[in-house]
Amino acid sequence: MSKTLRVVVPPHPLIGHWLTLLRDRNTPPALFATAMAELGRWLTYEAMRDWIPYQRVQVQTPLAKTEGTVVDGSVPILAVPVLRAGLGLWEGARTVLPSAAVAHMGFQRDGNGASSCYLNGLPEQIPANAGVLVFEPMVASAATLLQVLEALEAKGVSGVRVRVISALAASPGLKSLGERYSDLTIYTGCIDAELDGQQRILPGLGDAAERLYGMAQPGFVG
C-alpha cells in the first residue's frame, strides 16, 4: 500500500476561534500573539495525543493502589521553531512540552522570493529514538519547510519521527510535500485552496511574522 501525506485539521471550536482571530486584519499584535500561542498549544496537544511516549506505573492513592500512566521522560523530544513566526506557535506549545529541547532554524528570502537558511540550530546528532516537532507558521509553497525536512533527513530523521505544527496550510504546498515526504504528518488549523502570484495563501492571514511583531501596523516608524 502506498503511503500518503497525512494532514490533520482537528475539529475543535477553540482552534477555529483562534484561527479566525489570526485571519482578521483588525486583530492587534498583542491579541494576534495570543491567538498564535493558543493555536500552537491546541495543535500540539492534538499532535501528541497518539504520539507522546508514556509508561504504566503503580501509585498509591490515599485509599488504595491503582495503575496509571505518566509521560516517559527518557524519550527525547526536539522542537524546531522556524523563525520568526514559528516562535509564536512554540510559545503555546512549550506549555504542553516543557521538557523538550529546542533548535531554531531561520530563513530569509531574496529579491526573487527564494529562501535561504541563515541559522541552522539543529544538533550535530539527534538521538535515534527522538521525536521531532517542526513549528512552521504557514505552509504556502512549502519551500521553507522542505528545506527544514531535508536538514533533518541529513541527520537521519524523517518519516513517522517528524510531525509539523502549522497555523495554516495551502493545497499547493501540501501537494509538494506529499510528493517528497509521503509519510509526513501535519497538524494545521485549516487548509486554504490557493496561492496568489506572490505565493501568499488565499484567503490566508497575511504576513504572520510582521503581524506577530507589530511591524504591519499602519504608520509604524522604526
PDB file of C-alpha atoms in Angstrom:
ATOM      1  CA  MET A   1       0.000   0.000   0.000  1.00  0.00           C
ATOM      2  CA  SER A   2       1.427   3.403  -0.959  1.00  0.00           C
ATOM      3  CA  LYS A   3       1.951   5.993   1.742  1.00  0.00           C
ATOM      4  CA  THR A   4       0.171   9.348   1.575  1.00  0.00           C
ATOM      5  CA  LEU A   5       0.753  12.643   3.338  1.00  0.00           C
ATOM      6  CA  ARG A   6      -1.398  12.815   6.470  1.00  0.00           C
ATOM      7  CA  VAL A   7      -2.908  16.240   7.148  1.00  0.00           C
ATOM      8  CA  VAL A   8      -4.954  16.592  10.333  1.00  0.00           C
ATOM      9  CA  VAL A   9      -7.323  19.530  10.882  1.00  0.00           C
ATOM     10  CA  PRO A  10      -8.664  18.942  14.407  1.00  0.00           C
ATOM     11  CA  PRO A  11     -12.403  19.767  14.566  1.00  0.00           C
ATOM     12  CA  HIS A  12     -12.133  21.739  17.799  1.00  0.00           C
ATOM     13  CA  PRO A  13     -14.075  25.011  18.118  1.00  0.00           C
ATOM     14  CA  LEU A  14     -11.231  26.687  20.006  1.00  0.00           C
ATOM     15  CA  ILE A  15      -8.854  26.006  17.127  1.00  0.00           C
ATOM     16  CA  GLY A  16     -11.361  27.615  14.762  1.00  0.00           C
ATOM     17  CA  HIS A  17     -11.783  30.547  17.170  1.00  0.00           C
ATOM     18  CA  TRP A  18      -8.086  31.363  17.414  1.00  0.00           C
ATOM     19  CA  LEU A  19      -7.523  30.893  13.689  1.00  0.00           C
ATOM     20  CA  THR A  20     -10.330  33.330  12.939  1.00  0.00           C
ATOM     21  CA  LEU A  21      -8.635  35.936  15.128  1.00  0.00           C
ATOM     22  CA  LEU A  22      -5.385  35.356  13.232  1.00  0.00           C
ATOM     23  CA  ARG A  23      -7.188  35.903   9.920  1.00  0.00           C
ATOM     24  CA  ASP A  24      -8.929  39.135  10.978  1.00  0.00           C
ATOM     25  CA  ARG A  25      -6.877  42.090   9.728  1.00  0.00           C
ATOM     26  CA  ASN A  26      -8.143  44.192  12.653  1.00  0.00           C
ATOM     27  CA  THR A  27      -6.649  41.890  15.312  1.00  0.00           C
ATOM     28  CA  PRO A  28      -3.978  43.897  17.182  1.00  0.00           C
ATOM     29  CA  PRO A  29      -0.455  42.444  17.600  1.00  0.00           C
ATOM     30  CA  ALA A  30      -0.905  41.509  21.266  1.00  0.00           C
ATOM     31  CA  LEU A  31      -4.079  39.521  20.548  1.00  0.00           C
ATOM     32  CA  PHE A  32      -2.511  38.104  17.388  1.00  0.00           C
ATOM     33  CA  ALA A  33       0.366  36.775  19.508  1.00  0.00           C
ATOM     34  CA  THR A  34      -2.099  35.230  21.963  1.00  0.00           C
ATOM     35  CA  ALA A  35      -4.009  33.582  19.137  1.00  0.00           C
ATOM     36  CA  MET A  36      -0.798  32.183  17.634  1.00  0.00           C
ATOM     37  CA  ALA A  37       0.292  30.786  21.002  1.00  0.00           C
ATOM     38  CA  GLU A  38      -3.115  29.249  21.644  1.00  0.00           C
ATOM     39  CA  LEU A  39      -3.107  27.600  18.226  1.00  0.00           C
ATOM     40  CA  GLY A  40       0.358  26.252  18.950  1.00  0.00           C
ATOM     41  CA  ARG A  41      -0.843  24.866  22.249  1.00  0.00           C
ATOM     42  CA  TRP A  42      -4.012  23.200  20.949  1.00  0.00           C
ATOM     43  CA  LEU A  43      -2.435  21.805  17.783  1.00  0.00           C
ATOM     44  CA  THR A  44       0.481  20.391  19.763  1.00  0.00           C
ATOM     45  CA  TYR A  45      -1.926  18.828  22.237  1.00  0.00           C
ATOM     46  CA  GLU A  46      -3.698  17.134  19.323  1.00  0.00           C
ATOM     47  CA  ALA A  47      -0.437  16.093  17.665  1.00  0.00           C
ATOM     48  CA  MET A  48       0.838  14.438  20.828  1.00  0.00           C
ATOM     49  CA  ARG A  49      -2.405  12.598  21.563  1.00  0.00           C
ATOM     50  CA  ASP A  50      -1.255   9.344  19.951  1.00  0.00           C
ATOM     51  CA  TRP A  51       2.449  10.143  19.788  1.00  0.00           C
ATOM     52  CA  ILE A  52       3.681  11.149  23.215  1.00  0.00           C
ATOM     53  CA  PRO A  53       5.754   8.414  24.933  1.00  0.00           C
ATOM     54  CA  TYR A  54       4.310   7.114  28.202  1.00  0.00           C
ATOM     55  CA  GLN A  55       4.641   4.247  30.607  1.00  0.00           C
ATOM     56  CA  ARG A  56       2.356   2.446  33.027  1.00  0.00           C
ATOM     57  CA  VAL A  57       3.058   2.905  36.729  1.00  0.00           C
ATOM     58  CA  GLN A  58       1.596   1.826  40.072  1.00  0.00           C
ATOM     59  CA  VAL A  59       0.647   4.576  42.502  1.00  0.00           C
ATOM     60  CA  GLN A  60      -0.749   4.625  45.992  1.00  0.00           C
ATOM     61  CA  THR A  61      -3.815   6.821  46.425  1.00  0.00           C
ATOM     62  CA  PRO A  62      -4.916   7.832  49.947  1.00  0.00           C
ATOM     63  CA  LEU A  63      -7.134   4.733  49.907  1.00  0.00           C
ATOM     64  CA  ALA A  64      -5.616   2.047  47.669  1.00  0.00           C
ATOM     65  CA  LYS A  65      -3.134   1.158  44.950  1.00  0.00           C
ATOM     66  CA  THR A  66      -4.015   1.756  41.318  1.00  0.00           C
ATOM     67  CA  GLU A  67      -2.401   1.812  37.913  1.00  0.00           C
ATOM     68  CA  GLY A  68      -1.860   4.977  35.897  1.00  0.00           C
ATOM     69  CA  THR A  69       0.217   6.439  33.087  1.00  0.00           C
ATOM     70  CA  VAL A  70       2.995   9.031  33.149  1.00  0.00           C
ATOM     71  CA  VAL A  71       4.951  10.666  30.335  1.00  0.00           C
ATOM     72  CA  ASP A  72       8.170   8.786  29.669  1.00  0.00           C
ATOM     73  CA  GLY A  73      10.867  11.415  30.153  1.00  0.00           C
ATOM     74  CA  SER A  74      13.566   9.088  28.844  1.00  0.00           C
ATOM     75  CA  VAL A  75      12.316   9.542  25.259  1.00  0.00           C
ATOM     76  CA  PRO A  76      13.648  12.880  23.936  1.00  0.00           C
ATOM     77  CA  ILE A  77      11.510  15.414  22.075  1.00  0.00           C
ATOM     78  CA  LEU A  78      13.118  18.071  19.870  1.00  0.00           C
ATOM     79  CA  ALA A  79      11.126  21.199  18.958  1.00  0.00           C
ATOM     80  CA  VAL A  80      12.196  23.098  15.835  1.00  0.00           C
ATOM     81  CA  PRO A  81      10.564  26.551  15.574  1.00  0.00           C
ATOM     82  CA  VAL A  82      11.051  28.144  12.138  1.00  0.00           C
ATOM     83  CA  LEU A  83      11.955  31.800  12.678  1.00  0.00           C
ATOM     84  CA  ARG A  84      10.409  34.194  13.119  1.00  0.00           C
ATOM     85  CA  ALA A  85       6.724  33.414  13.436  1.00  0.00           C
ATOM     86  CA  GLY A  86       7.310  29.796  14.432  1.00  0.00           C
ATOM     87  CA  LEU A  87       8.265  31.196  17.831  1.00  0.00           C
ATOM     88  CA  GLY A  88       4.660  32.321  18.232  1.00  0.00           C
ATOM     89  CA  LEU A  89       3.408  28.754  17.868  1.00  0.00           C
ATOM     90  CA  TRP A  90       6.140  27.398  20.120  1.00  0.00           C
ATOM     91  CA  GLU A  91       5.227  29.901  22.843  1.00  0.00           C
ATOM     92  CA  GLY A  92       1.998  27.969  23.383  1.00  0.00           C
ATOM     93  CA  ALA A  93       3.402  24.533  22.595  1.00  0.00           C
ATOM     94  CA  ARG A  94       6.067  24.795  25.286  1.00  0.00           C
ATOM     95  CA  THR A  95       3.319  24.597  27.927  1.00  0.00           C
ATOM     96  CA  VAL A  96       2.481  21.150  26.525  1.00  0.00           C
ATOM     97  CA  LEU A  97       6.123  20.051  26.158  1.00  0.00           C
ATOM     98  CA  PRO A  98       8.057  21.933  28.851  1.00  0.00           C
ATOM     99  CA  SER A  99      10.974  19.479  28.798  1.00  0.00           C
ATOM    100  CA  ALA A 100      11.547  19.467  25.046  1.00  0.00           C
ATOM    101  CA  ALA A 101      14.907  20.538  23.643  1.00  0.00           C
ATOM    102  CA  VAL A 102      14.691  23.461  21.201  1.00  0.00           C
ATOM    103  CA  ALA A 103      16.625  24.010  17.957  1.00  0.00           C
ATOM    104  CA  HIS A 104      15.848  27.136  15.931  1.00  0.00           C
ATOM    105  CA  MET A 105      16.029  27.407  12.152  1.00  0.00           C
ATOM    106  CA  GLY A 106      15.894  30.739  10.323  1.00  0.00           C
ATOM    107  CA  PHE A 107      15.304  31.557   6.652  1.00  0.00           C
ATOM    108  CA  GLN A 108      15.331  34.720   4.583  1.00  0.00           C
ATOM    109  CA  ARG A 109      14.046  35.454   1.092  1.00  0.00           C
ATOM    110  CA  ASP A 110      15.949  37.163  -1.712  1.00  0.00           C
ATOM    111  CA  GLY A 111      14.515  39.506  -4.317  1.00  0.00           C
ATOM    112  CA  ASN A 112      13.279  36.580  -6.386  1.00  0.00           C
ATOM    113  CA  GLY A 113      11.398  35.009  -3.496  1.00  0.00           C
ATOM    114  CA  ALA A 114      13.853  32.137  -2.995  1.00  0.00           C
ATOM    115  CA  SER A 115      14.581  31.301   0.652  1.00  0.00           C
ATOM    116  CA  SER A 116      17.973  30.511   2.122  1.00  0.00           C
ATOM    117  CA  CYS A 117      18.907  29.307   5.593  1.00  0.00           C
ATOM    118  CA  TYR A 118      20.787  31.808   7.772  1.00  0.00           C
ATOM    119  CA  LEU A 119      20.504  29.827  11.022  1.00  0.00           C
ATOM    120  CA  ASN A 120      20.596  26.066  11.472  1.00  0.00           C
ATOM    121  CA  GLY A 121      20.467  25.257  15.158  1.00  0.00           C
ATOM    122  CA  LEU A 122      19.995  21.509  14.751  1.00  0.00           C
ATOM    123  CA  PRO A 123      22.335  19.498  16.991  1.00  0.00           C
ATOM    124  CA  GLU A 124      25.153  17.527  15.409  1.00  0.00           C
ATOM    125  CA  GLN A 125      23.450  14.304  16.431  1.00  0.00           C
ATOM    126  CA  ILE A 126      19.775  13.632  17.094  1.00  0.00           C
ATOM    127  CA  PRO A 127      19.056  10.538  19.231  1.00  0.00           C
ATOM    128  CA  ALA A 128      17.682   7.613  17.261  1.00  0.00           C
ATOM    129  CA  ASN A 129      14.576   7.456  19.496  1.00  0.00           C
ATOM    130  CA  ALA A 130      13.847  11.197  19.445  1.00  0.00           C
ATOM    131  CA  GLY A 131      10.620  12.654  18.084  1.00  0.00           C
ATOM    132  CA  VAL A 132      10.823  16.000  16.261  1.00  0.00           C
ATOM    133  CA  LEU A 133       8.104  18.643  16.092  1.00  0.00           C
ATOM    134  CA  VAL A 134       8.572  21.383  13.481  1.00  0.00           C
ATOM    135  CA  PHE A 135       6.721  24.648  14.103  1.00  0.00           C
ATOM    136  CA  GLU A 136       6.156  26.284  10.710  1.00  0.00           C
ATOM    137  CA  PRO A 137       3.644  29.155  10.978  1.00  0.00           C
ATOM    138  CA  MET A 138       2.251  28.700   7.464  1.00  0.00           C
ATOM    139  CA  VAL A 139       2.733  26.133   4.712  1.00  0.00           C
ATOM    140  CA  ALA A 140       2.271  28.091   1.482  1.00  0.00           C
ATOM    141  CA  SER A 141       4.534  26.787  -1.293  1.00  0.00           C
ATOM    142  CA  ALA A 142       6.275  24.620   1.361  1.00  0.00           C
ATOM    143  CA  ALA A 143       9.709  25.729   0.062  1.00  0.00           C
ATOM    144  CA  THR A 144      10.980  26.612   3.546  1.00  0.00           C
ATOM    145  CA  LEU A 145       9.506  23.548   5.211  1.00  0.00           C
ATOM    146  CA  LEU A 146      11.097  21.317   2.573  1.00  0.00           C
ATOM    147  CA  GLN A 147      14.500  22.768   3.490  1.00  0.00           C
ATOM    148  CA  VAL A 148      13.862  22.040   7.166  1.00  0.00           C
ATOM    149  CA  LEU A 149      12.847  18.464   6.396  1.00  0.00           C
ATOM    150  CA  GLU A 150      15.903  17.987   4.190  1.00  0.00           C
ATOM    151  CA  ALA A 151      18.143  19.228   7.018  1.00  0.00           C
ATOM    152  CA  LEU A 152      16.501  16.760   9.396  1.00  0.00           C
ATOM    153  CA  GLU A 153      16.800  13.979   6.839  1.00  0.00           C
ATOM    154  CA  ALA A 154      20.529  14.675   6.613  1.00  0.00           C
ATOM    155  CA  LYS A 155      20.640  13.996  10.373  1.00  0.00           C
ATOM    156  CA  GLY A 156      18.847  10.676   9.883  1.00  0.00           C
ATOM    157  CA  VAL A 157      15.419  11.926  10.995  1.00  0.00           C
ATOM    158  CA  SER A 158      12.389  11.514   8.733  1.00  0.00           C
ATOM    159  CA  GLY A 159       9.073   9.729   8.349  1.00  0.00           C
ATOM    160  CA  VAL A 160       6.994   8.956  11.398  1.00  0.00           C
ATOM    161  CA  ARG A 161       9.596  10.546  13.687  1.00  0.00           C
ATOM    162  CA  VAL A 162       8.609  14.010  12.442  1.00  0.00           C
ATOM    163  CA  ARG A 163       5.377  15.967  12.850  1.00  0.00           C
ATOM    164  CA  VAL A 164       4.665  19.500  11.679  1.00  0.00           C
ATOM    165  CA  ILE A 165       2.571  22.090  13.503  1.00  0.00           C
ATOM    166  CA  SER A 166       1.264  24.897  11.276  1.00  0.00           C
ATOM    167  CA  ALA A 167      -1.413  27.531  11.835  1.00  0.00           C
ATOM    168  CA  LEU A 168      -2.483  27.392   8.189  1.00  0.00           C
ATOM    169  CA  ALA A 169      -1.646  25.339   5.097  1.00  0.00           C
ATOM    170  CA  ALA A 170      -2.343  25.695   1.383  1.00  0.00           C
ATOM    171  CA  SER A 171      -3.167  22.880  -1.013  1.00  0.00           C
ATOM    172  CA  PRO A 172      -0.265  23.588  -3.425  1.00  0.00           C
ATOM    173  CA  GLY A 173       2.277  23.362  -0.595  1.00  0.00           C
ATOM    174  CA  LEU A 174       0.733  20.167   0.740  1.00  0.00           C
ATOM    175  CA  LYS A 175       0.930  18.674  -2.742  1.00  0.00           C
ATOM    176  CA  SER A 176       4.655  19.477  -2.931  1.00  0.00           C
ATOM    177  CA  LEU A 177       5.231  17.963   0.500  1.00  0.00           C
ATOM    178  CA  GLY A 178       3.311  14.813  -0.369  1.00  0.00           C
ATOM    179  CA  GLU A 179       5.427  14.274  -3.465  1.00  0.00           C
ATOM    180  CA  ARG A 180       8.631  14.403  -1.404  1.00  0.00           C
ATOM    181  CA  TYR A 181       7.654  13.209   2.090  1.00  0.00           C
ATOM    182  CA  SER A 182       4.632  10.967   1.750  1.00  0.00           C
ATOM    183  CA  ASP A 183       4.913   9.580   5.296  1.00  0.00           C
ATOM    184  CA  LEU A 184       4.825  13.006   6.973  1.00  0.00           C
ATOM    185  CA  THR A 185       2.033  14.109   9.350  1.00  0.00           C
ATOM    186  CA  ILE A 186       0.942  17.751   9.589  1.00  0.00           C
ATOM    187  CA  TYR A 187      -1.419  19.301  12.133  1.00  0.00           C
ATOM    188  CA  THR A 188      -2.930  22.573  10.976  1.00  0.00           C
ATOM    189  CA  GLY A 189      -5.817  24.889  11.760  1.00  0.00           C
ATOM    190  CA  CYS A 190      -7.184  24.928   8.211  1.00  0.00           C
ATOM    191  CA  ILE A 191      -6.373  24.154   4.581  1.00  0.00           C
ATOM    192  CA  ASP A 192      -6.802  27.027   2.104  1.00  0.00           C
ATOM    193  CA  ALA A 193      -7.039  26.195  -1.581  1.00  0.00           C
ATOM    194  CA  GLU A 194      -4.951  28.831  -3.341  1.00  0.00           C
ATOM    195  CA  LEU A 195      -1.782  30.899  -3.513  1.00  0.00           C
ATOM    196  CA  ASP A 196      -1.595  34.302  -5.182  1.00  0.00           C
ATOM    197  CA  GLY A 197       1.091  35.439  -7.627  1.00  0.00           C
ATOM    198  CA  GLN A 198       3.462  36.174  -4.732  1.00  0.00           C
ATOM    199  CA  GLN A 199       2.998  32.686  -3.249  1.00  0.00           C
ATOM    200  CA  ARG A 200       0.837  34.007  -0.411  1.00  0.00           C
ATOM    201  CA  ILE A 201      -2.003  31.897   0.953  1.00  0.00           C
ATOM    202  CA  LEU A 202      -5.529  32.990  -0.028  1.00  0.00           C
ATOM    203  CA  PRO A 203      -7.544  33.954   1.950  1.00  0.00           C
ATOM    204  CA  GLY A 204      -4.720  33.327   4.421  1.00  0.00           C
ATOM    205  CA  LEU A 205      -3.841  35.616   7.298  1.00  0.00           C
ATOM    206  CA  GLY A 206      -1.247  37.950   5.824  1.00  0.00           C
ATOM    207  CA  ASP A 207       2.407  38.080   6.876  1.00  0.00           C
ATOM    208  CA  ALA A 208       2.456  36.168  10.163  1.00  0.00           C
ATOM    209  CA  ALA A 209       5.832  37.482  11.340  1.00  0.00           C
ATOM    210  CA  GLU A 210       5.051  41.114  10.524  1.00  0.00           C
ATOM    211  CA  ARG A 211       1.724  40.917  12.350  1.00  0.00           C
ATOM    212  CA  LEU A 212       3.128  38.949  15.282  1.00  0.00           C
ATOM    213  CA  TYR A 213       5.828  41.519  15.995  1.00  0.00           C
ATOM    214  CA  GLY A 214       3.796  44.658  15.268  1.00  0.00           C
ATOM    215  CA  MET A 215       5.567  45.628  12.048  1.00  0.00           C
ATOM    216  CA  ALA A 216       2.379  45.574   9.961  1.00  0.00           C
ATOM    217  CA  GLN A 217       0.715  48.410  11.880  1.00  0.00           C
ATOM    218  CA  PRO A 218      -0.155  51.453   9.722  1.00  0.00           C
ATOM    219  CA  GLY A 219       2.089  54.410  10.345  1.00  0.00           C
ATOM    220  CA  PHE A 220       4.730  52.461  12.233  1.00  0.00           C
ATOM    221  CA  VAL A 221       8.116  54.193  12.168  1.00  0.00           C
ATOM    222  CA  GLY A 222      11.161  52.072  13.043  1.00  0.00           C
TER     223      GLY A 222
END
